[in-house]
XYZ file of C-alpha atoms in Angstrom:
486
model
C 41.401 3.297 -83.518
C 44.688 2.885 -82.180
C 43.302 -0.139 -79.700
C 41.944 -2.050 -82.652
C 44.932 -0.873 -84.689
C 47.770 -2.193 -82.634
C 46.530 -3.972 -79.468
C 44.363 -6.097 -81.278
C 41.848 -5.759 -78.427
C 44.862 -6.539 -75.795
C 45.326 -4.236 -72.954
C 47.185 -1.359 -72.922
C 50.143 -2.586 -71.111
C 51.107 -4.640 -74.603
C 52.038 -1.501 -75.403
C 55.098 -1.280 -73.358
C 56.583 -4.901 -74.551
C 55.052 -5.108 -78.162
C 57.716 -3.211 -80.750
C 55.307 -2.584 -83.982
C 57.552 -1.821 -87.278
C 56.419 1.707 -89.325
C 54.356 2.362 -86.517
C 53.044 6.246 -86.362
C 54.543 8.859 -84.698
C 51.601 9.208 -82.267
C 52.071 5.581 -81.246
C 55.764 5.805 -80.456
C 55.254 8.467 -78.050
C 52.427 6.107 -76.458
C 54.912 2.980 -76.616
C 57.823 5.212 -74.742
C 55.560 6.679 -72.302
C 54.248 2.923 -71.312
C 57.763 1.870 -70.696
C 57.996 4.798 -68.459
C 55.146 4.111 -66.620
C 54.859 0.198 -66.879
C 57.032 -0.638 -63.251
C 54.088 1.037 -61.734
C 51.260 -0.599 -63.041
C 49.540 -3.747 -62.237
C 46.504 -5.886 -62.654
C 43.544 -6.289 -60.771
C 42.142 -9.598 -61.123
C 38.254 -9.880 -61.785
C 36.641 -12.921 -64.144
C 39.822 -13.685 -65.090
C 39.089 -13.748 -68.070
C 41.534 -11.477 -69.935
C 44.668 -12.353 -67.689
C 47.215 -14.635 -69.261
C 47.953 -17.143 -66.197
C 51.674 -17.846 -66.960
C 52.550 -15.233 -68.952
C 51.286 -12.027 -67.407
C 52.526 -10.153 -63.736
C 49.316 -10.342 -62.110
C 50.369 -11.929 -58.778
C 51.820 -9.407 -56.245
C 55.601 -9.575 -55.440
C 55.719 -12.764 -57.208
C 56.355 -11.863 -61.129
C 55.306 -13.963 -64.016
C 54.441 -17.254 -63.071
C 56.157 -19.457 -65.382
C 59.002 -19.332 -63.973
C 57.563 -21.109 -61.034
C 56.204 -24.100 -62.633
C 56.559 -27.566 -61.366
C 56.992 -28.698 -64.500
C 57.645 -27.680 -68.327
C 54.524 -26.166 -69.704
C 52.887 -26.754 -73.278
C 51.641 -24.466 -75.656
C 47.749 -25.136 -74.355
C 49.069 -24.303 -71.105
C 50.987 -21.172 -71.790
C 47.649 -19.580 -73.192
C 45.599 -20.381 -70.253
C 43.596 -17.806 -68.586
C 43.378 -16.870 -65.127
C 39.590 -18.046 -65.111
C 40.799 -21.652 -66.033
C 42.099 -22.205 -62.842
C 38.743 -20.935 -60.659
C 35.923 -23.106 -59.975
C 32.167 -22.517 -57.929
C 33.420 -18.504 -57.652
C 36.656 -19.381 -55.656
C 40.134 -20.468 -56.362
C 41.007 -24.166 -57.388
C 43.153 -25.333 -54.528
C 44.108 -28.750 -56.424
C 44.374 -27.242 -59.543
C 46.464 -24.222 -58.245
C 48.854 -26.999 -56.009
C 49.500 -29.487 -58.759
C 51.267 -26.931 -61.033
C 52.389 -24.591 -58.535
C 54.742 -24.403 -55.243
C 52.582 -24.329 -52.032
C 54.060 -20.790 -50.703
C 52.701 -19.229 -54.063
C 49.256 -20.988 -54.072
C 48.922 -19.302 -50.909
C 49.521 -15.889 -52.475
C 47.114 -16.706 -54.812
C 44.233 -17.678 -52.748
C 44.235 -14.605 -50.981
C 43.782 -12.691 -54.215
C 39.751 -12.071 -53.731
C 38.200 -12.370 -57.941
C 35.990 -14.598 -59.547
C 32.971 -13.864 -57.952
C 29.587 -12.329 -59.122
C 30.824 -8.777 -57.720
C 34.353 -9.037 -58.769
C 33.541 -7.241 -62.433
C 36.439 -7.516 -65.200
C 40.638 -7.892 -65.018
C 41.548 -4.245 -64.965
C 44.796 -2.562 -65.113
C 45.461 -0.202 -62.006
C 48.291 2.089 -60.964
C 50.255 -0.091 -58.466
C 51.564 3.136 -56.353
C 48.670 4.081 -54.687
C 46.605 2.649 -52.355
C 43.356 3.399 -54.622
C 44.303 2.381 -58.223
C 44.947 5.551 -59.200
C 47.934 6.911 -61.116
C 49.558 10.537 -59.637
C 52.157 12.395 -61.252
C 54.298 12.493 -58.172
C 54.347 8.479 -58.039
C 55.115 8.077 -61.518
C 58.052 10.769 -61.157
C 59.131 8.791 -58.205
C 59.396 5.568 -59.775
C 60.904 6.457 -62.440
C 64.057 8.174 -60.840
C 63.980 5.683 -58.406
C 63.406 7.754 -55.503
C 63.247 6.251 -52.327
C 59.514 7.113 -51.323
C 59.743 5.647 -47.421
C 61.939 8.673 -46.272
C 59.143 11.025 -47.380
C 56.650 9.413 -45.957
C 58.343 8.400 -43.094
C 57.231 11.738 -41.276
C 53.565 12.259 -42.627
C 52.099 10.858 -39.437
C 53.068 14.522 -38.560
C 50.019 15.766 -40.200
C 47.779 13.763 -37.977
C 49.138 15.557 -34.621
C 47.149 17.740 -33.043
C 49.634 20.868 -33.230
C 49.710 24.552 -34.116
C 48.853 24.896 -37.801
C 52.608 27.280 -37.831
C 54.126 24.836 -35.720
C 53.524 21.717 -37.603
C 54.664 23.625 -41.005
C 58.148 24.534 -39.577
C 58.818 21.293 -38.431
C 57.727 19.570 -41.971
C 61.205 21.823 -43.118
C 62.921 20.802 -40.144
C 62.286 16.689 -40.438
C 63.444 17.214 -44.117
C 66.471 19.064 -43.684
C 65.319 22.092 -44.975
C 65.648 24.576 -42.170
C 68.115 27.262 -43.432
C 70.818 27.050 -41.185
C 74.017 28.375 -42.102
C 75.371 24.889 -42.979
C 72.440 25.183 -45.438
C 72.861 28.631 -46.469
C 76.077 28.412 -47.257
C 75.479 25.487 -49.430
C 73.160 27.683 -51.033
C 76.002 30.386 -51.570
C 74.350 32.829 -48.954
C 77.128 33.140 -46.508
C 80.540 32.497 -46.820
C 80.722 29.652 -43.525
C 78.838 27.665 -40.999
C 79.939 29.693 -37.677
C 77.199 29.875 -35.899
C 76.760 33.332 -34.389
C 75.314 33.165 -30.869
C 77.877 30.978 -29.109
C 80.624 30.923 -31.713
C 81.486 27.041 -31.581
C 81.985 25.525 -34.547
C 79.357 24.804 -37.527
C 75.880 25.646 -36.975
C 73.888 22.597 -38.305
C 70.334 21.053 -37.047
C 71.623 18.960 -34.284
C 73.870 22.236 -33.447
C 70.737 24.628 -32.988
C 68.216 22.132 -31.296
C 70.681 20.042 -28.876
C 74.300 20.891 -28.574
C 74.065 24.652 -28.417
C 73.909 26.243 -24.497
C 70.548 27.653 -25.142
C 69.083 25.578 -26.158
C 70.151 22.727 -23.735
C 69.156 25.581 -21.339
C 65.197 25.333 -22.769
C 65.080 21.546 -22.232
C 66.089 21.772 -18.882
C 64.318 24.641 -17.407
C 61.082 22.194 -19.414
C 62.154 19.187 -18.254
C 63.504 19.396 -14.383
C 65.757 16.627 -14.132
C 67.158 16.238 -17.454
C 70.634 16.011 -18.260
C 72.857 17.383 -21.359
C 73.403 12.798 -22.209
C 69.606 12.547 -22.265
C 69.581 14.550 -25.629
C 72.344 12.615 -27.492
C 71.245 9.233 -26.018
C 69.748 8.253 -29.716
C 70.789 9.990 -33.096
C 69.205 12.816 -34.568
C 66.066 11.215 -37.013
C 65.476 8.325 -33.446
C 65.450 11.711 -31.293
C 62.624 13.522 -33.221
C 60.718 10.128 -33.897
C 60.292 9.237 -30.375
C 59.571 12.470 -29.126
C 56.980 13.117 -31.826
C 55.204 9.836 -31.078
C 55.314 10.436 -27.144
C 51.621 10.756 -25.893
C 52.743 10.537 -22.651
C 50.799 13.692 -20.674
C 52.986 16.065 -18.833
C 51.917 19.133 -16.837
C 48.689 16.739 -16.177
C 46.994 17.867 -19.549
C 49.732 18.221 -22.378
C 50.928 15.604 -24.606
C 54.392 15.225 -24.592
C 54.407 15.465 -28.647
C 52.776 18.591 -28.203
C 55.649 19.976 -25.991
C 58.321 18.964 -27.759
C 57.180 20.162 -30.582
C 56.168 24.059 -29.496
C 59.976 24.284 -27.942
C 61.701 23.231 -31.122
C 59.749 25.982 -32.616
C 60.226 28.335 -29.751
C 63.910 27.720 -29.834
C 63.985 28.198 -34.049
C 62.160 31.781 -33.238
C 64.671 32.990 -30.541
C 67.515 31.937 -32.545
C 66.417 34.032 -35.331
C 65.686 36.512 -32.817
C 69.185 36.643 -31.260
C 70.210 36.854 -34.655
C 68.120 39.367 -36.627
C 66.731 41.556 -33.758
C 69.709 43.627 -32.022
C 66.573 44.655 -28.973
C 66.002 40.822 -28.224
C 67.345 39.024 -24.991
C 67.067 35.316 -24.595
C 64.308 34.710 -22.080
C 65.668 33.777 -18.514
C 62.427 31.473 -17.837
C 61.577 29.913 -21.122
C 59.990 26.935 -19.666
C 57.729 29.435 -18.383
C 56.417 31.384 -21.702
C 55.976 28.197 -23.455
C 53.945 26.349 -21.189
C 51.909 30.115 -21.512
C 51.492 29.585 -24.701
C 50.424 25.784 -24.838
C 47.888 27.050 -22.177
C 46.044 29.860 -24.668
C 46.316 27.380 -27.679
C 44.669 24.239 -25.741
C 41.972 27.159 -24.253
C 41.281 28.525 -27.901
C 40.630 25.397 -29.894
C 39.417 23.510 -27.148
C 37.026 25.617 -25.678
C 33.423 24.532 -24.439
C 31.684 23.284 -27.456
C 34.707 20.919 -28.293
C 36.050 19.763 -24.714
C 39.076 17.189 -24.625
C 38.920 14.493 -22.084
C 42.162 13.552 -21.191
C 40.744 11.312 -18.494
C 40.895 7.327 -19.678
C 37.163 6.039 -21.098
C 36.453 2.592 -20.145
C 34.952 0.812 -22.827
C 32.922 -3.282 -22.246
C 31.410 -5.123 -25.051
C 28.178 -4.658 -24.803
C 25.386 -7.069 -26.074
C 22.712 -6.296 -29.163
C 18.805 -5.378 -28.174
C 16.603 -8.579 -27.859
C 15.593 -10.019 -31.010
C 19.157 -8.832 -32.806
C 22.413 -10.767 -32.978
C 25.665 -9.046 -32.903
C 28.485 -9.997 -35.119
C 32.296 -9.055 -33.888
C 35.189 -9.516 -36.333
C 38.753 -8.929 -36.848
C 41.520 -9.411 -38.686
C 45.151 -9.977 -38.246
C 48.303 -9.963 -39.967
C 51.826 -12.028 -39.135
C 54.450 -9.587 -39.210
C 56.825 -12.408 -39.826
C 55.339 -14.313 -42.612
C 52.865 -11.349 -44.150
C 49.854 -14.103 -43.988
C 47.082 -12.651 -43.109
C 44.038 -14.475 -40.828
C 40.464 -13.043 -39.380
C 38.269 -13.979 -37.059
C 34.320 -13.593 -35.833
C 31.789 -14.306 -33.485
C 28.218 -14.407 -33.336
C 26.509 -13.467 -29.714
C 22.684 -12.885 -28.994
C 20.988 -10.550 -26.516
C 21.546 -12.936 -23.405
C 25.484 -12.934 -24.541
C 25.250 -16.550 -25.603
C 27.494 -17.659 -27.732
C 25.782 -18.930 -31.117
C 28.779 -19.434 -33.476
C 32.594 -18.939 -34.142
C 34.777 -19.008 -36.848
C 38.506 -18.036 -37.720
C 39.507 -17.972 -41.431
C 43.510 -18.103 -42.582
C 44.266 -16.797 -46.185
C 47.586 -15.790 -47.596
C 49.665 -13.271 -47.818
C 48.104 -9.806 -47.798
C 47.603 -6.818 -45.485
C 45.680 -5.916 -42.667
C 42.698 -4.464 -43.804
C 42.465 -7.561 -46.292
C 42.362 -9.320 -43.316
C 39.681 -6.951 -41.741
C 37.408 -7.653 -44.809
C 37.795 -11.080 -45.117
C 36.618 -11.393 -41.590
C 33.375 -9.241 -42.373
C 33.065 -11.114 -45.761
C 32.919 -14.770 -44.382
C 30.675 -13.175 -41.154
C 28.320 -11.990 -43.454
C 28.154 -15.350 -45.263
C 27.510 -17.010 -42.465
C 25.450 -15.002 -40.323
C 23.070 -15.141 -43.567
C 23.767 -19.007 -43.971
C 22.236 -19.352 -40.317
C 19.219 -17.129 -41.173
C 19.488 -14.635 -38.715
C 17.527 -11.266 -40.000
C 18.663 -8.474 -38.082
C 22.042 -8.370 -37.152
C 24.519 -5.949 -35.842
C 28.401 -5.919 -37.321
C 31.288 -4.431 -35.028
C 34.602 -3.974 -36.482
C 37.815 -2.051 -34.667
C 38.841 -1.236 -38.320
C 37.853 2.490 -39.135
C 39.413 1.939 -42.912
C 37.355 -1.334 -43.431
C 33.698 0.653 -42.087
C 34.665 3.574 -44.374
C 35.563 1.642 -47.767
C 31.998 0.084 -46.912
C 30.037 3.040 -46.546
C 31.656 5.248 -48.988
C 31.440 4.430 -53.318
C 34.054 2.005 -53.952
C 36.865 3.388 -56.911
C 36.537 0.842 -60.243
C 40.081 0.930 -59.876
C 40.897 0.484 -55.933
C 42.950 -3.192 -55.538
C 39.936 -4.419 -53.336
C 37.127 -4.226 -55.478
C 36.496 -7.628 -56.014
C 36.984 -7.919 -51.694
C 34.512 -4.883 -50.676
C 31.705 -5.049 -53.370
C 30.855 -8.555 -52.493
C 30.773 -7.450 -48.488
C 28.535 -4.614 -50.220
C 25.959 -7.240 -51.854
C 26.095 -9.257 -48.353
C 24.839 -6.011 -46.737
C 22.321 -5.461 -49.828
C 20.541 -8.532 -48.820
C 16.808 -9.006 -47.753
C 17.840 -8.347 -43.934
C 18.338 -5.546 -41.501
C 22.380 -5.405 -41.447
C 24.562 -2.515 -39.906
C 28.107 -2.118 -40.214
C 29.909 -0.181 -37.577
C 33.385 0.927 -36.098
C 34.373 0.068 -32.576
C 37.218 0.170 -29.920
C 39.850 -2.933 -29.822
C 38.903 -2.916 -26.214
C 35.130 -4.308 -27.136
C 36.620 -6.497 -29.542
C 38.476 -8.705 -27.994
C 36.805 -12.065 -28.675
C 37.187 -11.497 -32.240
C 40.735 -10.545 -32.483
C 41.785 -13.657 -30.366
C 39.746 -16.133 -32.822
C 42.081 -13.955 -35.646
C 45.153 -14.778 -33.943
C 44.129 -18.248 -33.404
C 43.244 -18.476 -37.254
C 47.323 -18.017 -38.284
C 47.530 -21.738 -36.401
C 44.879 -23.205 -38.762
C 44.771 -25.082 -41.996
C 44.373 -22.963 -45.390
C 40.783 -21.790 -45.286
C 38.058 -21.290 -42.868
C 37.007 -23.110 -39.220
C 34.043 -22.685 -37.876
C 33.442 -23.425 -33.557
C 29.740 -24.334 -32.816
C 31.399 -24.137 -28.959
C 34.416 -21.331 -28.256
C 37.813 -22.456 -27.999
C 39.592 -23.478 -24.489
C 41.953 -20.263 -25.800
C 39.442 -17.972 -25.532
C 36.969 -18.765 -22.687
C 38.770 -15.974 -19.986
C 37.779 -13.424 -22.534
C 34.535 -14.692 -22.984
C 33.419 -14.623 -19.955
C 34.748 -11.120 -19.316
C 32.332 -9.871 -21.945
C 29.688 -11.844 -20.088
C 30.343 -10.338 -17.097
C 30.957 -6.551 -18.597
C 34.429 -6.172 -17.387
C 35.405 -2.582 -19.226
C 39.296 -1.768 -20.469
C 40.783 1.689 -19.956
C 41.376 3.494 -23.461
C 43.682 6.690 -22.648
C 42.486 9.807 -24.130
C 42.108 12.254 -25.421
C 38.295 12.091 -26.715
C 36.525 15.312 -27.794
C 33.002 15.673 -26.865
């Protein structure tokens, strides 16, 4: 009722612009709460059909498009839809050039819609990398927090650490830790001194590098070390690099893994010194820590989940007789943001049967991952090959394929019509492999960033590429350092 009442059959987000007189009460609090929310949403293009070309925000860091024309529009032209300027279930390039600058044309043709698969122009939450609104993003937006700090750390999450462990130090990378700079902050205590050595405030960077104990602990760990090494890079570089070392020490720990148990261990006999008159600072603590990493790699790595920590050496290998296999990549410029993919086409004898590298616009990288399995498909099916095998070094780009895809995730359009490709009358299987097998592919989707707009297709391989080639042929494998559970 309120659609038909007010919208007209427009899309919700009029609500947030259109200011109705002796509106209801009901419809106000909609209106407010759209203008709240409105920074965060955005469209997803399908048909095209509903988008208003120059008048809506439907092309990503770009903003309404009027702005940009070449030249002043007319009244026909403002009410064009997005559909009006798509032709044969792809973009018009000539179209799209002769009204627009060439660096947002390029934006545009990377925006996968007006296909069979594509369904209709939706409206999506923008802060989320499915379409789907949260609270917490809304919140975020809204006061303007700065969400890259939070999420700065989360790759913490993803270590393989003590459960306790990698709790304390989500306080600790967040400044949460209650030191006495923070408790008295909080009112707690009347000062900072810190209490085991008496010098000065006790803050983060006090407790974990400049206090005598605890430089103590990183030496008796690390023989060699001196007092500069810890105050060679400030506090947030110090944790980062440490936390992303994978670098084994003792021949079977990961240097993350250290680092991380003795900033615990040193937060624990601090509050020990502190809170338990019985408790002496250990005169060995290298020694009970590398104990304990010991009985925690023995417990959850026992026999029926061994780690290798040896390197595995991986080859491309070649698809049974009678099968083709299909390698592709994608890549994306760091530079520019454009985004380019690549493929090739190889039968049981490792012959090469056909190439091609595709360069689209700007977008990210696992655009650029399904673009490369999207124009494979195409023409692995164009060439009438029946049974065919599809490796791809993406993990994110096999899983969006063999999982339902969200109505509302930005790709829709992009993975359903890899989805029908797959559906066809052929035997077709999708799956995730190592960089190290891949190597063809991601060379043809570097070369693709050199190309015209569009795709190229190499009946022979490219001079660029022949060394790597011919490694395949010959099965040369690549170490990949571990670990790899059994």
């Amino acid at each position: 009722m309120l659609n038909e009442k007010y919208l007209k059959g427009g899309p919700i987000t009029y609500a947030a612009t259109n200011e109705i007189k002796g509106c209801s009460s009901t419809w106000k609090g909609l209106s407010f709460g759209m203008k709240l929310v409105s920074k965060g949403l955005k469209w997803r293009v399908g048909d095209g059909c509903q988008i208003m070309f120059w008048i809506d925000d439907w092309v990503p860091e770009i903003g309404i498009l009027q702005s940009h024309a070449l030249s002043t529009l007319s009244a026909d032209q403002l009410s064009e839809k997005v559909s009006n300027f798509m032709t044969n279930e792809d973009w018009d390039i000539q179209k799209l050039s002769s009204v627009l600058p060439w660096n947002i044309v390029h934006r545009i043709m990377n925006i996968h819609a007006g296909r069979r698969q594509s369904g209709h122009d939706k409206v999506i939450w923008g802060l989320s990398n499915n379409g789907d609104f949260s609270v917490k993003s809304a919140y975020d937006t809204h006061y303007m927090i700065d969400a890259s700090f939070s999420w700065k750390w989360n790759f913490l999450w993803k270590l393989q650490i003590p459960l306790r462990v990698q709790s304390f130090l989500w306080i600790l990378l967040h400044g949460k830790l209650l030191t006495n700079d923070n408790r008295a902050i909080r009112g707690f205590i009347p000062d900072t001194i810190y209490e085991r050595c008496k010098a000065g405030c006790e803050n983060i960077n006090h407790v974990f590098r400049s206090c005598e104990k605890s430089c103590f602990v990183w030496e008796d760990i690390c023989k060699g070390i001196t007092r500069s090494h810890l105050f060679i890079c400030d506090w947030d570089d110090w944790l980062m690099q440490n936390l992303k070392n994978n670098r084994l020490v003792f021949g079977k720990v990961a240097g993350y893994l250290l680092f991380a148990v003795s900033l615990w261990f040193i937060w624990k006999w601090r509050c020990k010194e502190i809170f338990d008159p019985n408790f002496r600072f250990p005169p060995y603590p290298g020694l009970i820590i590398k104990r304990f990493l010991d009985n925690w790699l023995n417990a959850n790595y026992a026999d029926s989940k061994k780690v290798d920590l040896n390197p595995c050496y991986i080859a491309w290998s070649p698809p049974l007789e009678g099968w083709v296999k299909l390698n592709v990549d994608g890549s994306l410029n760091p530079n520019s943001g454009s985004i380019a993919a690549g493929g090739v086409i190889r039968d049981h004898k490792k012959n090469w049967l056909c190439g091609f590298a595709v360069k689209r616009g700007i977008g990210s990288v696992v655009e650029a991952e399904l673009w490369g399995l999207l124009e494979g498909l195409k023409i692995a099916l164009k060439a009438g090959f029946r049974k065919i095998l599809v490796d791809s070094d993406s993990q994110n780009s096999v899983k969006l394929l063999s999982n339902p895809t969200p109505p509302n995730h930005p790709l829709f359009s992009l993975i359903q019509s890899c989805k029908a490709l797959l559906e066809e009358h052929w035997c077709c299987y999708v799956q995730h492999n190592y960089r190290e097998s891949n190597r063809v592919a991601d060379m043809l989707a570097s070369l693709g960033h050199s190309l015209d707009l569009g795709i190229s297709f190499f009946e022979k391989p490219p001079q660029q590429i022949l060394g790597v080639l011919d490694d395949d042929a010959k099965g040369v494998a690549f170490a990949r350092p571990g670990p790899f559970v059994e």
